[in-house]
CSV table of C-alpha atoms and ligand atoms in Angstrom, one decimal:
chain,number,residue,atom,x,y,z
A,1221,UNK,CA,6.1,3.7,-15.8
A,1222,UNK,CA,8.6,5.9,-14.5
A,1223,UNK,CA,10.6,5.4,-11.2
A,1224,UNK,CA,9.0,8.4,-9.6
A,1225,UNK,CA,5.5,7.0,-10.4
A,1226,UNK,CA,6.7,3.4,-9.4
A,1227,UNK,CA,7.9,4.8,-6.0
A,1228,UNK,CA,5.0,7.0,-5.0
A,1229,UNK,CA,2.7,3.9,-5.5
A,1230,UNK,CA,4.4,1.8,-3.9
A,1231,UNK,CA,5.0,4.2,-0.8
A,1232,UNK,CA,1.0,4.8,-0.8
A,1233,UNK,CA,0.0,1.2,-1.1
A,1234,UNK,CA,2.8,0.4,1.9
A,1235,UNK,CA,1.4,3.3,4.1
A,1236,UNK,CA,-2.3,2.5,3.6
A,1237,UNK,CA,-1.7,-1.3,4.2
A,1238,UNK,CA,0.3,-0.4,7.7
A,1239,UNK,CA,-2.7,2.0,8.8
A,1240,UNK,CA,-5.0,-0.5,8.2
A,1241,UNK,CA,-3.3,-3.2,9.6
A,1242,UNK,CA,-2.6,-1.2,12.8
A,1243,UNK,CA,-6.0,-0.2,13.0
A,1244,UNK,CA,-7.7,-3.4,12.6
A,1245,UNK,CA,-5.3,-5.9,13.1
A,1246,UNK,CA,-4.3,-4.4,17.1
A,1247,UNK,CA,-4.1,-7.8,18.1
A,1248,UNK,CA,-2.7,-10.2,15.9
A,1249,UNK,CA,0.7,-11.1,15.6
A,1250,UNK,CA,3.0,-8.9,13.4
A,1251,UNK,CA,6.1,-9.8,11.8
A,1252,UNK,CA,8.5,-6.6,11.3
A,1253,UNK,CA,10.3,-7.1,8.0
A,1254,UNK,CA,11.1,-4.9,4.9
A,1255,UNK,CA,11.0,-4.9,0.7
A,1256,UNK,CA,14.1,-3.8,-1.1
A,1257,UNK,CA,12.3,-0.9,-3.4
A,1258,UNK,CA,14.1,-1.5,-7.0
A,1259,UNK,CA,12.9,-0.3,-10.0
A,1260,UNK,CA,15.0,-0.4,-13.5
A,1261,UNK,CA,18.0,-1.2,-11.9
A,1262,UNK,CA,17.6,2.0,-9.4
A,1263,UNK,CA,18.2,1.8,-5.3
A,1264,UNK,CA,15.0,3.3,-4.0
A,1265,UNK,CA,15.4,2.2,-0.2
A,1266,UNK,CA,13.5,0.4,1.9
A,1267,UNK,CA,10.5,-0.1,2.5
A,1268,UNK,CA,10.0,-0.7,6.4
A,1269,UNK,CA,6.6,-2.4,7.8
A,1270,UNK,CA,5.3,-4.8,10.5
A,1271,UNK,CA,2.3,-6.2,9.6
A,1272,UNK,CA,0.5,-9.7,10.5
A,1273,UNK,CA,0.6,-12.6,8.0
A,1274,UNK,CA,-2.2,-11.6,6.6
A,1275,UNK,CA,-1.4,-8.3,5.3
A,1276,UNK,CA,2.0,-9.0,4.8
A,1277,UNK,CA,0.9,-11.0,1.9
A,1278,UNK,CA,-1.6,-8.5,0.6
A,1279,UNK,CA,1.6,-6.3,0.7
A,1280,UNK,CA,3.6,-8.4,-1.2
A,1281,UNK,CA,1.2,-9.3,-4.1
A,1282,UNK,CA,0.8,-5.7,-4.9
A,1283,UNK,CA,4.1,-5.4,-4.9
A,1284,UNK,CA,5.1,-7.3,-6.7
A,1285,UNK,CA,2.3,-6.6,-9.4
A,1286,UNK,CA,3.4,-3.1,-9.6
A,1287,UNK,CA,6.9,-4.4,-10.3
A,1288,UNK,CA,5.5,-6.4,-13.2
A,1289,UNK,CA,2.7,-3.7,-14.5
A,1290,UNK,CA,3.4,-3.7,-18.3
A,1291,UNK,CA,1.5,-0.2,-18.8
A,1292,UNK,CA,4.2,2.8,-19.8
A,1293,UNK,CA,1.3,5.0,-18.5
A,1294,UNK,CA,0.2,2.9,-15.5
A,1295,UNK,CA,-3.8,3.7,-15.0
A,1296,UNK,CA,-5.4,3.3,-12.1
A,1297,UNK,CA,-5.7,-0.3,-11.2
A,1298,UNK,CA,-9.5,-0.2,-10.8
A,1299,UNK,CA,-9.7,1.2,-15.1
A,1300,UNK,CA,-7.0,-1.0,-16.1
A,1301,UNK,CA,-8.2,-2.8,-19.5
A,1302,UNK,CA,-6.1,-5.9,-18.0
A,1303,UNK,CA,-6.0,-6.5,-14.4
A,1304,UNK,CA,-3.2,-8.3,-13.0
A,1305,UNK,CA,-4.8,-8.8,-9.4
A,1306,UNK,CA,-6.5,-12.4,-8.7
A,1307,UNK,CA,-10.2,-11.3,-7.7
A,1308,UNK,CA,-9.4,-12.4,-4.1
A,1309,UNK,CA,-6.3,-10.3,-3.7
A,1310,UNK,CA,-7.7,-7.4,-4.9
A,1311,UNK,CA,-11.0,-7.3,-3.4
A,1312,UNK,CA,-8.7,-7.3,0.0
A,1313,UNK,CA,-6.8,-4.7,-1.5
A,1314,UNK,CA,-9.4,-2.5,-2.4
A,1315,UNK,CA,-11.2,-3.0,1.2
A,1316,UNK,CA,-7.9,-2.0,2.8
A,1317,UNK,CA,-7.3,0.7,0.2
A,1318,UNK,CA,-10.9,2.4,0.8
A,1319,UNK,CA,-10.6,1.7,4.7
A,1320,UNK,CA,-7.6,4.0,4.9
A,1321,UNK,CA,-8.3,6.2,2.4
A,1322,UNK,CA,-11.3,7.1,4.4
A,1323,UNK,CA,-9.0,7.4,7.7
A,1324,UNK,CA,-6.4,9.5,6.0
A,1325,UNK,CA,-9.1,11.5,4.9
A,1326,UNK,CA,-10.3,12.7,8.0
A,1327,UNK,CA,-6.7,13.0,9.1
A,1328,UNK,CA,-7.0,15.7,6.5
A,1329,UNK,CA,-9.7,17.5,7.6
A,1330,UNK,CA,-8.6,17.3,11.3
A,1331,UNK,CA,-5.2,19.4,10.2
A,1332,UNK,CA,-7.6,21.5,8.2
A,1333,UNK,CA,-9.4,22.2,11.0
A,1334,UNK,CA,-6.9,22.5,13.4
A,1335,UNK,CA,-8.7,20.2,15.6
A,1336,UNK,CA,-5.8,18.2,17.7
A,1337,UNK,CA,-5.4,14.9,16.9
A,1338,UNK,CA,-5.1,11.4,19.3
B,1581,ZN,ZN1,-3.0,-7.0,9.3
């Protein structure tokens, strides 16, 4: 896949682990840490989190699984014709995933709205 598209997914799947870890993991113990981004030999930053153990890991695995994602067109993960998540790990993903996507949603609709948010 290209950089751009390896760096937009892993930015989104880093921001909707950290929302959902801060939202349902208040209080559990967080390690603050970061993943060198790299992709084809190109310095993409950091990526900055702090996140309990728990999550941390989720983190990693799907980074590390985007890393290695063999598909020049990467599909979405939930049509891809060979999966590279254990079922485990990805039916934590995908409960993260939908949890925040649902939050970030109606973080959408409050700007929409112009209601003020908390
Ligand atoms: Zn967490």
């Amino acid at each position: 896949m290209t950089t751009e598209k390896f760096e937009k997914d892993a930015r989104t799947v880093h921001k909707f682990i950290q929302l959902y870890c801060d939202n349902k993991h208040k209080n559990t113990q967080k390690n603050q840490n970061f993943i060198e981004l790299n992709y084809k030999d190109k310095d993409l930053g950091k990526l900055k989190y702090n996140l309990c153990k728990e999550c941390e890991k989720t983190l990693k695995i799907s980074y590390d699984n985007l890393l290695s994602c063999p598909h020049d067109e990467k599909p979405s993960c939930r049509k891809c014709p060979a999966p590279c998540y254990e079922k485990t790990d990805w039916k934590a993903l995908a409960k993260i995933m939908k949890y925040s996507g649902m939050k970030m949603g109606l973080l959408k609709i409050r700007k929409l709205f112009g209601t003020k948010q908390k």
